[in-house]
Short mmCIF file of C-alpha atoms and ligand atoms in Angstrom, two decimals:
data_model
loop_
_atom_site.label_atom_id
_atom_site.label_comp_id
_atom_site.label_asym_id
_atom_site.label_seq_id
_atom_site.Cartn_x
_atom_site.Cartn_y
_atom_site.Cartn_z
CA UNK R 413 117.70 84.56 -136.19
CA UNK R 414 119.47 86.73 -138.77
CA UNK R 415 117.28 85.32 -141.57
CA UNK R 416 114.21 86.39 -139.60
CA UNK R 417 115.69 89.92 -139.42
CA UNK R 418 116.41 89.83 -143.17
CA UNK R 419 112.79 88.88 -143.83
CA UNK R 420 111.49 91.66 -141.59
CA UNK R 421 113.79 94.21 -143.26
CA UNK R 422 112.63 93.16 -146.73
CA UNK R 423 109.03 93.43 -145.59
CA UNK R 424 109.58 96.95 -144.24
CA UNK R 425 111.30 97.94 -147.50
CA UNK R 426 108.64 96.65 -149.89
CA UNK R 427 105.93 98.36 -147.84
CA UNK R 428 107.89 101.63 -147.57
CA UNK R 429 106.48 104.82 -149.03
CA UNK R 430 109.81 106.67 -148.81
CA UNK R 431 112.93 104.72 -147.82
CA UNK R 432 116.30 106.43 -147.43
CA UNK R 433 119.76 105.21 -146.42
CA UNK R 434 122.43 106.77 -144.27
CA UNK R 435 125.85 105.29 -145.03
CA UNK R 436 129.29 105.58 -143.47
CA UNK R 437 132.84 104.43 -144.07
CA UNK R 438 131.92 100.80 -143.23
CA UNK R 439 129.98 100.34 -146.47
CA UNK R 440 133.18 100.97 -148.44
CA UNK R 441 135.44 98.68 -146.38
CA UNK R 442 134.73 95.77 -148.75
CA UNK R 443 135.85 98.05 -151.61
CA UNK R 444 139.26 98.28 -149.94
CA UNK R 445 138.82 101.71 -148.31
CA UNK R 446 139.72 101.65 -144.61
CA UNK R 447 137.26 103.28 -142.17
CA UNK R 448 138.38 105.86 -139.61
CA UNK R 449 137.49 103.87 -136.50
CA UNK R 450 137.48 100.18 -135.68
CA UNK R 451 139.72 97.37 -136.83
CA UNK R 452 142.22 98.48 -139.49
CA UNK R 453 140.88 102.04 -139.16
CA UNK R 454 142.95 105.02 -140.30
CA UNK R 455 143.02 106.41 -136.78
CA UNK R 456 145.25 103.49 -135.74
CA UNK R 457 147.85 105.03 -138.07
CA UNK R 458 147.06 108.76 -138.02
CA UNK R 459 146.07 111.22 -135.32
CA UNK R 460 142.78 112.77 -136.51
CA UNK R 461 143.57 116.16 -135.01
CA UNK R 462 146.93 116.21 -136.74
CA UNK R 463 145.68 115.21 -140.19
CA UNK R 464 141.94 115.72 -140.52
CA UNK R 465 141.35 119.03 -138.75
CA UNK R 466 141.01 122.15 -140.91
CA UNK R 467 143.47 124.07 -138.72
CA UNK R 468 146.17 121.42 -139.26
CA UNK R 469 145.54 121.51 -143.00
CA UNK R 470 145.73 125.31 -143.20
CA UNK R 471 148.84 125.34 -141.01
CA UNK R 472 150.72 122.74 -143.00
CA UNK R 473 148.93 121.69 -146.20
CA UNK R 474 152.09 120.12 -147.57
CA UNK R 475 152.32 117.68 -144.65
CA UNK R 476 148.64 116.72 -144.77
CA UNK R 477 148.70 116.29 -148.56
CA UNK R 478 151.94 114.29 -148.48
CA UNK R 479 151.23 111.91 -145.67
CA UNK R 480 147.48 111.47 -145.17
CA UNK R 481 145.90 112.52 -148.43
CA UNK R 482 148.60 110.91 -150.51
CA UNK R 483 147.58 107.55 -149.00
CA UNK R 484 143.84 108.25 -149.22
CA UNK R 485 144.01 109.43 -152.82
CA UNK R 486 145.54 106.18 -154.12
CA UNK R 487 143.02 104.03 -152.27
CA UNK R 488 140.01 106.16 -153.26
CA UNK R 489 140.97 106.32 -156.91
CA UNK R 490 141.35 102.55 -157.23
CA UNK R 491 138.10 101.66 -155.41
CA UNK R 492 135.06 100.15 -157.11
CA UNK R 493 131.52 99.74 -155.71
CA UNK R 494 130.92 96.49 -153.80
CA UNK R 495 127.75 94.42 -153.39
CA UNK R 496 126.38 96.81 -150.75
CA UNK R 497 126.66 99.87 -153.04
CA UNK R 498 125.26 97.88 -155.97
CA UNK R 499 122.42 96.55 -153.82
CA UNK R 500 121.39 100.07 -152.75
CA UNK R 501 121.45 101.14 -156.42
CA UNK R 502 119.14 98.23 -157.25
CA UNK R 503 116.79 99.25 -154.43
CA UNK R 504 116.59 102.67 -156.07
CA UNK R 505 115.83 101.12 -159.49
CA UNK R 506 113.09 99.08 -157.86
CA UNK R 507 111.52 102.35 -156.73
CA UNK R 508 112.07 101.55 -153.04
CA UNK R 509 115.08 103.65 -152.03
CA UNK R 510 114.67 107.33 -152.80
CA UNK R 511 117.81 108.98 -151.42
CA UNK R 512 121.18 108.16 -149.89
CA UNK R 513 122.72 110.42 -147.28
CA UNK R 514 126.38 109.45 -147.23
CA UNK R 515 129.19 110.50 -144.95
CA UNK R 516 131.65 109.05 -147.45
CA UNK R 517 133.75 111.11 -149.82
CA UNK R 518 134.52 108.24 -152.22
CA UNK R 519 131.77 108.69 -154.85
CA UNK R 520 131.04 104.93 -154.88
CA UNK R 521 127.25 105.30 -154.55
CA UNK R 522 127.11 107.42 -157.70
CA UNK R 523 129.44 104.97 -159.45
CA UNK R 524 127.08 102.14 -158.47
CA UNK R 525 124.16 103.99 -160.07
CA UNK R 526 122.31 105.86 -157.31
CA UNK R 527 121.06 109.16 -158.65
CA UNK R 528 120.14 111.05 -155.50
CA UNK R 529 123.14 111.04 -153.17
CA UNK R 530 123.57 113.72 -150.53
CA UNK R 531 127.27 114.10 -149.78
CA UNK R 532 127.12 115.11 -146.14
CA UNK R 533 130.89 115.50 -145.82
CA UNK R 534 131.57 116.64 -149.39
CA UNK R 535 133.74 114.57 -151.71
CA UNK R 536 137.26 113.90 -152.83
CA UNK R 537 136.42 114.05 -156.54
CA UNK R 538 136.83 117.83 -156.64
CA UNK R 539 139.51 120.22 -155.38
CA UNK R 540 139.15 123.93 -154.66
CA UNK R 541 141.85 126.61 -154.68
CA UNK R 542 142.34 128.28 -151.30
CA UNK R 543 143.23 131.56 -153.02
CA UNK R 544 140.86 132.05 -156.00
CA UNK R 545 138.19 129.37 -155.26
CA UNK R 546 138.64 127.79 -158.72
CA UNK R 547 137.41 124.15 -158.73
CA UNK R 548 139.18 121.32 -160.54
CA UNK R 549 138.50 117.62 -160.87
CA UNK R 550 140.95 115.70 -158.67
CA UNK R 551 141.82 113.30 -161.51
CA UNK R 552 142.81 116.24 -163.71
CA UNK R 553 145.24 117.75 -161.19
CA UNK R 554 148.89 116.79 -160.87
CA UNK R 555 149.19 115.35 -157.36
CA UNK R 556 152.73 114.05 -157.79
CA UNK R 557 154.38 116.99 -156.02
CA UNK R 558 152.18 117.85 -153.01
CA UNK R 559 150.57 120.17 -152.19
CA UNK R 560 148.84 120.45 -155.59
CA UNK R 561 148.59 124.03 -156.86
CA UNK R 562 146.14 126.00 -158.98
CA UNK R 563 147.26 128.05 -162.01
CA UNK R 564 147.08 131.16 -159.76
CA UNK R 565 149.66 129.65 -157.39
CA UNK R 566 147.15 128.94 -154.60
CA UNK R 567 147.05 125.58 -152.87
CA UNK R 568 144.23 123.14 -153.64
CA UNK R 569 142.13 121.62 -150.89
CA UNK R 570 139.76 118.68 -151.39
CA UNK R 571 136.04 119.48 -151.28
CA UNK R 572 135.56 117.23 -148.28
CA UNK R 573 134.62 118.52 -144.86
CA UNK R 574 137.50 118.57 -142.37
CA UNK R 575 136.93 118.32 -138.63
CA UNK R 576 136.27 121.87 -137.39
CA UNK R 577 134.31 122.81 -140.55
CA UNK R 578 130.62 123.27 -141.14
CA UNK R 579 128.51 120.74 -143.01
CA UNK R 580 127.57 122.23 -146.42
CA UNK R 581 124.25 123.95 -145.57
CA UNK R 582 122.32 122.49 -148.52
CA UNK R 583 123.46 118.94 -147.62
CA UNK R 584 122.48 119.46 -143.99
CA UNK R 585 119.05 120.90 -144.84
CA UNK R 586 118.22 118.18 -147.36
CA UNK R 587 119.41 115.44 -145.02
CA UNK R 588 117.22 116.75 -142.23
CA UNK R 589 114.25 116.93 -144.61
CA UNK R 590 114.80 113.39 -145.91
CA UNK R 591 115.28 112.07 -142.37
CA UNK R 592 112.03 113.57 -141.18
CA UNK R 593 109.96 112.47 -144.19
CA UNK R 594 111.21 108.88 -144.61
CA UNK R 595 109.28 105.94 -143.20
CA UNK R 596 112.23 103.53 -143.37
CA UNK R 597 115.89 104.43 -142.86
CA UNK R 598 118.68 101.93 -143.54
CA UNK R 599 121.80 102.86 -141.56
CA UNK R 600 124.77 101.07 -143.10
CA UNK R 601 128.37 100.98 -141.87
CA UNK R 602 128.51 104.01 -139.63
CA UNK R 603 129.90 104.14 -136.10
CA UNK R 604 127.30 106.87 -135.41
CA UNK R 605 129.93 108.84 -133.51
CA UNK R 606 130.33 111.78 -135.90
CA UNK R 607 127.80 114.58 -135.40
CA UNK R 608 125.59 115.92 -136.84
CA UNK R 609 125.41 112.92 -139.24
CA UNK R 610 124.65 110.56 -136.36
CA UNK R 611 121.62 112.66 -135.50
CA UNK R 612 119.83 111.83 -138.78
CA UNK R 613 118.58 108.41 -137.56
CA UNK R 614 117.37 110.13 -134.39
CA UNK R 615 115.33 112.58 -136.49
CA UNK R 616 113.99 109.65 -138.54
CA UNK R 617 112.98 107.68 -135.46
CA UNK R 618 111.39 110.69 -133.77
CA UNK R 619 109.43 111.32 -136.98
CA UNK R 620 108.01 107.80 -136.83
CA UNK R 621 110.35 105.92 -139.20
CA UNK R 622 111.63 102.38 -138.78
CA UNK R 623 115.42 102.55 -138.45
CA UNK R 624 117.31 99.43 -139.59
CA UNK R 625 121.01 99.21 -138.85
CA UNK R 626 123.59 97.05 -140.66
CA UNK R 627 127.00 96.84 -139.01
CA UNK R 628 129.28 94.05 -137.71
CA UNK R 629 129.47 95.93 -134.38
CA UNK R 630 126.78 97.58 -132.26
CA UNK R 631 126.80 101.39 -132.12
CA UNK R 632 125.23 104.01 -129.83
CA UNK R 633 122.10 103.73 -132.02
CA UNK R 634 121.72 99.99 -131.61
CA UNK R 635 118.42 98.96 -129.97
CA UNK R 636 117.86 102.53 -128.79
CA UNK R 637 117.20 104.30 -132.05
CA UNK R 638 117.39 101.29 -134.39
CA UNK R 639 114.29 99.12 -134.54
CA UNK R 640 116.31 96.27 -136.08
CA UNK R 641 120.04 95.56 -135.86
CA UNK R 642 121.49 93.25 -138.53
CA UNK R 643 124.94 92.21 -137.39
CA UNK R 644 127.25 91.58 -140.35
CA UNK R 645 129.21 92.98 -143.22
CA UNK R 646 127.31 95.29 -145.52
CA UNK R 647 127.90 93.36 -148.79
CA UNK R 648 126.50 90.06 -147.60
CA UNK R 649 123.63 91.52 -145.57
CA UNK R 650 122.45 93.85 -148.37
CA UNK R 651 122.63 90.93 -150.84
CA UNK R 652 120.48 88.78 -148.56
CA UNK R 653 117.96 91.61 -148.13
CA UNK R 654 117.76 92.08 -151.91
CA UNK R 655 117.16 88.38 -152.53
CA UNK R 656 114.24 88.54 -150.12
CA UNK R 657 112.90 91.82 -151.56
CA UNK R 658 112.98 90.34 -155.06
CA UNK R 659 111.17 87.24 -153.83
CA UNK R 660 108.43 89.47 -152.39
CA UNK R 661 107.99 91.59 -155.52
CA UNK R 662 108.87 89.34 -158.48
CA UNK R 663 106.74 91.28 -160.96
CA UNK R 664 108.56 94.53 -160.25
CA UNK R 665 112.04 93.01 -160.55
CA UNK R 666 111.57 91.57 -164.04
CA UNK R 667 111.77 94.98 -165.69
CA UNK R 668 114.72 96.42 -163.70
P1 NAD V 538 133.75 105.16 -138.90
O1 NAD V 538 135.10 104.93 -139.49
O2 NAD V 538 133.63 105.97 -137.68
O3 NAD V 538 133.10 103.73 -138.56
C1 NAD V 538 133.06 102.69 -139.48
C2 NAD V 538 131.93 101.76 -139.09
O4 NAD V 538 131.81 100.77 -140.10
C3 NAD V 538 132.14 101.02 -137.76
O5 NAD V 538 130.97 101.10 -136.99
C4 NAD V 538 132.43 99.56 -138.20
O6 NAD V 538 131.94 98.62 -137.25
C5 NAD V 538 131.64 99.50 -139.50
N1 NAD V 538 132.13 98.50 -140.46
C6 NAD V 538 133.38 98.00 -140.64
N2 NAD V 538 133.40 97.11 -141.64
C7 NAD V 538 132.12 97.04 -142.11
C8 NAD V 538 131.49 96.29 -143.16
N3 NAD V 538 132.19 95.42 -143.94
N4 NAD V 538 130.18 96.47 -143.36
C9 NAD V 538 129.45 97.34 -142.59
N5 NAD V 538 130.00 98.07 -141.61
C10 NAD V 538 131.31 97.92 -141.37
O7 NAD V 538 132.85 105.67 -140.08
P2 NAD V 538 131.77 106.82 -140.14
O8 NAD V 538 130.72 106.56 -139.12
O9 NAD V 538 131.37 106.92 -141.55
O10 NAD V 538 132.51 108.17 -139.71
C11 NAD V 538 133.79 108.48 -140.17
C12 NAD V 538 133.95 109.67 -141.09
O11 NAD V 538 135.06 109.37 -141.89
C13 NAD V 538 132.87 109.87 -142.09
O12 NAD V 538 132.35 111.09 -141.81
C14 NAD V 538 133.51 109.92 -143.47
O13 NAD V 538 133.42 111.23 -143.98
C15 NAD V 538 134.94 109.67 -143.27
N6 NAD V 538 135.52 108.55 -144.03
C16 NAD V 538 135.09 108.28 -145.30
C17 NAD V 538 135.63 107.21 -145.99
C18 NAD V 538 135.12 106.94 -147.38
O14 NAD V 538 134.76 107.88 -148.10
N7 NAD V 538 135.02 105.67 -147.78
C19 NAD V 538 136.59 106.40 -145.40
C20 NAD V 538 137.02 106.72 -144.09
C21 NAD V 538 136.46 107.79 -143.42
ZN1 ZN V 539 143.62 129.60 -157.74
#
């Protein structure tokens, strides 16, 4: 059953004119980064409104930096791309996958080699001063005594989008464009509960694309918006898809 779905997915991908992927926290679980929701999710440990809302951060940046971001920072900085990230990078090298829209802030798609990654919720690689707007690379800032501070004395915030904040307009516009122009959208490791990211597959489907979902658990998209649902962990499923894609286009793979 699953192998039939793998074959169909590979077929859709090799015939695609413009394939894109939408990824969520689930694609980075096998890299050791916990998701927000689901088994082992961060929300089992932290209350999202207390730690991931912009108002909580502005009210008490020291607390959010110390408790939540202190934990996140160590995990994010140690993480390496897994087979799913590497597989999507290979799909780009094969000329199949054009763009990734990611909700993740971990930078693992870029580390894997994808060159067009839309960071829908910003990233954790950069910090910005709340007072003077100066940006600094997270790895170059002393995080040992939170909250980290800029030379001007202002407190640094990460360049990721907190709950209660707007999506960066350029990321939103490009994501909407890519979603409406793609003919295949891979949706990997997202619970599809966070808006407006979860609306991108809806735009894709309404624009005529085939939406293919990879997730161990069904989501609100499953069998309603998604044409195919491949139940499983991202690393294994993406590997199986790649094997099949490479079988279908052996001449193309030799040079990549
Ligand atoms: P989510 O936490 O709401 O849901 C995670 C999804 O991943 C679930 O549907 C789960 O079934 C699935 N999943 C778990 N293990 C998987 C695996 N091995 N392979 C494939 N799927 C798997 O994630 P979300 O939908 O991305 O929304 C949460 C928000 O949290 C995002 O906007 C993101 O900004 C942020 N976040 C990012 C990171 C990161 O950068 N890695 C980590 C946690 C949260
Ligand atoms: Zn400053």
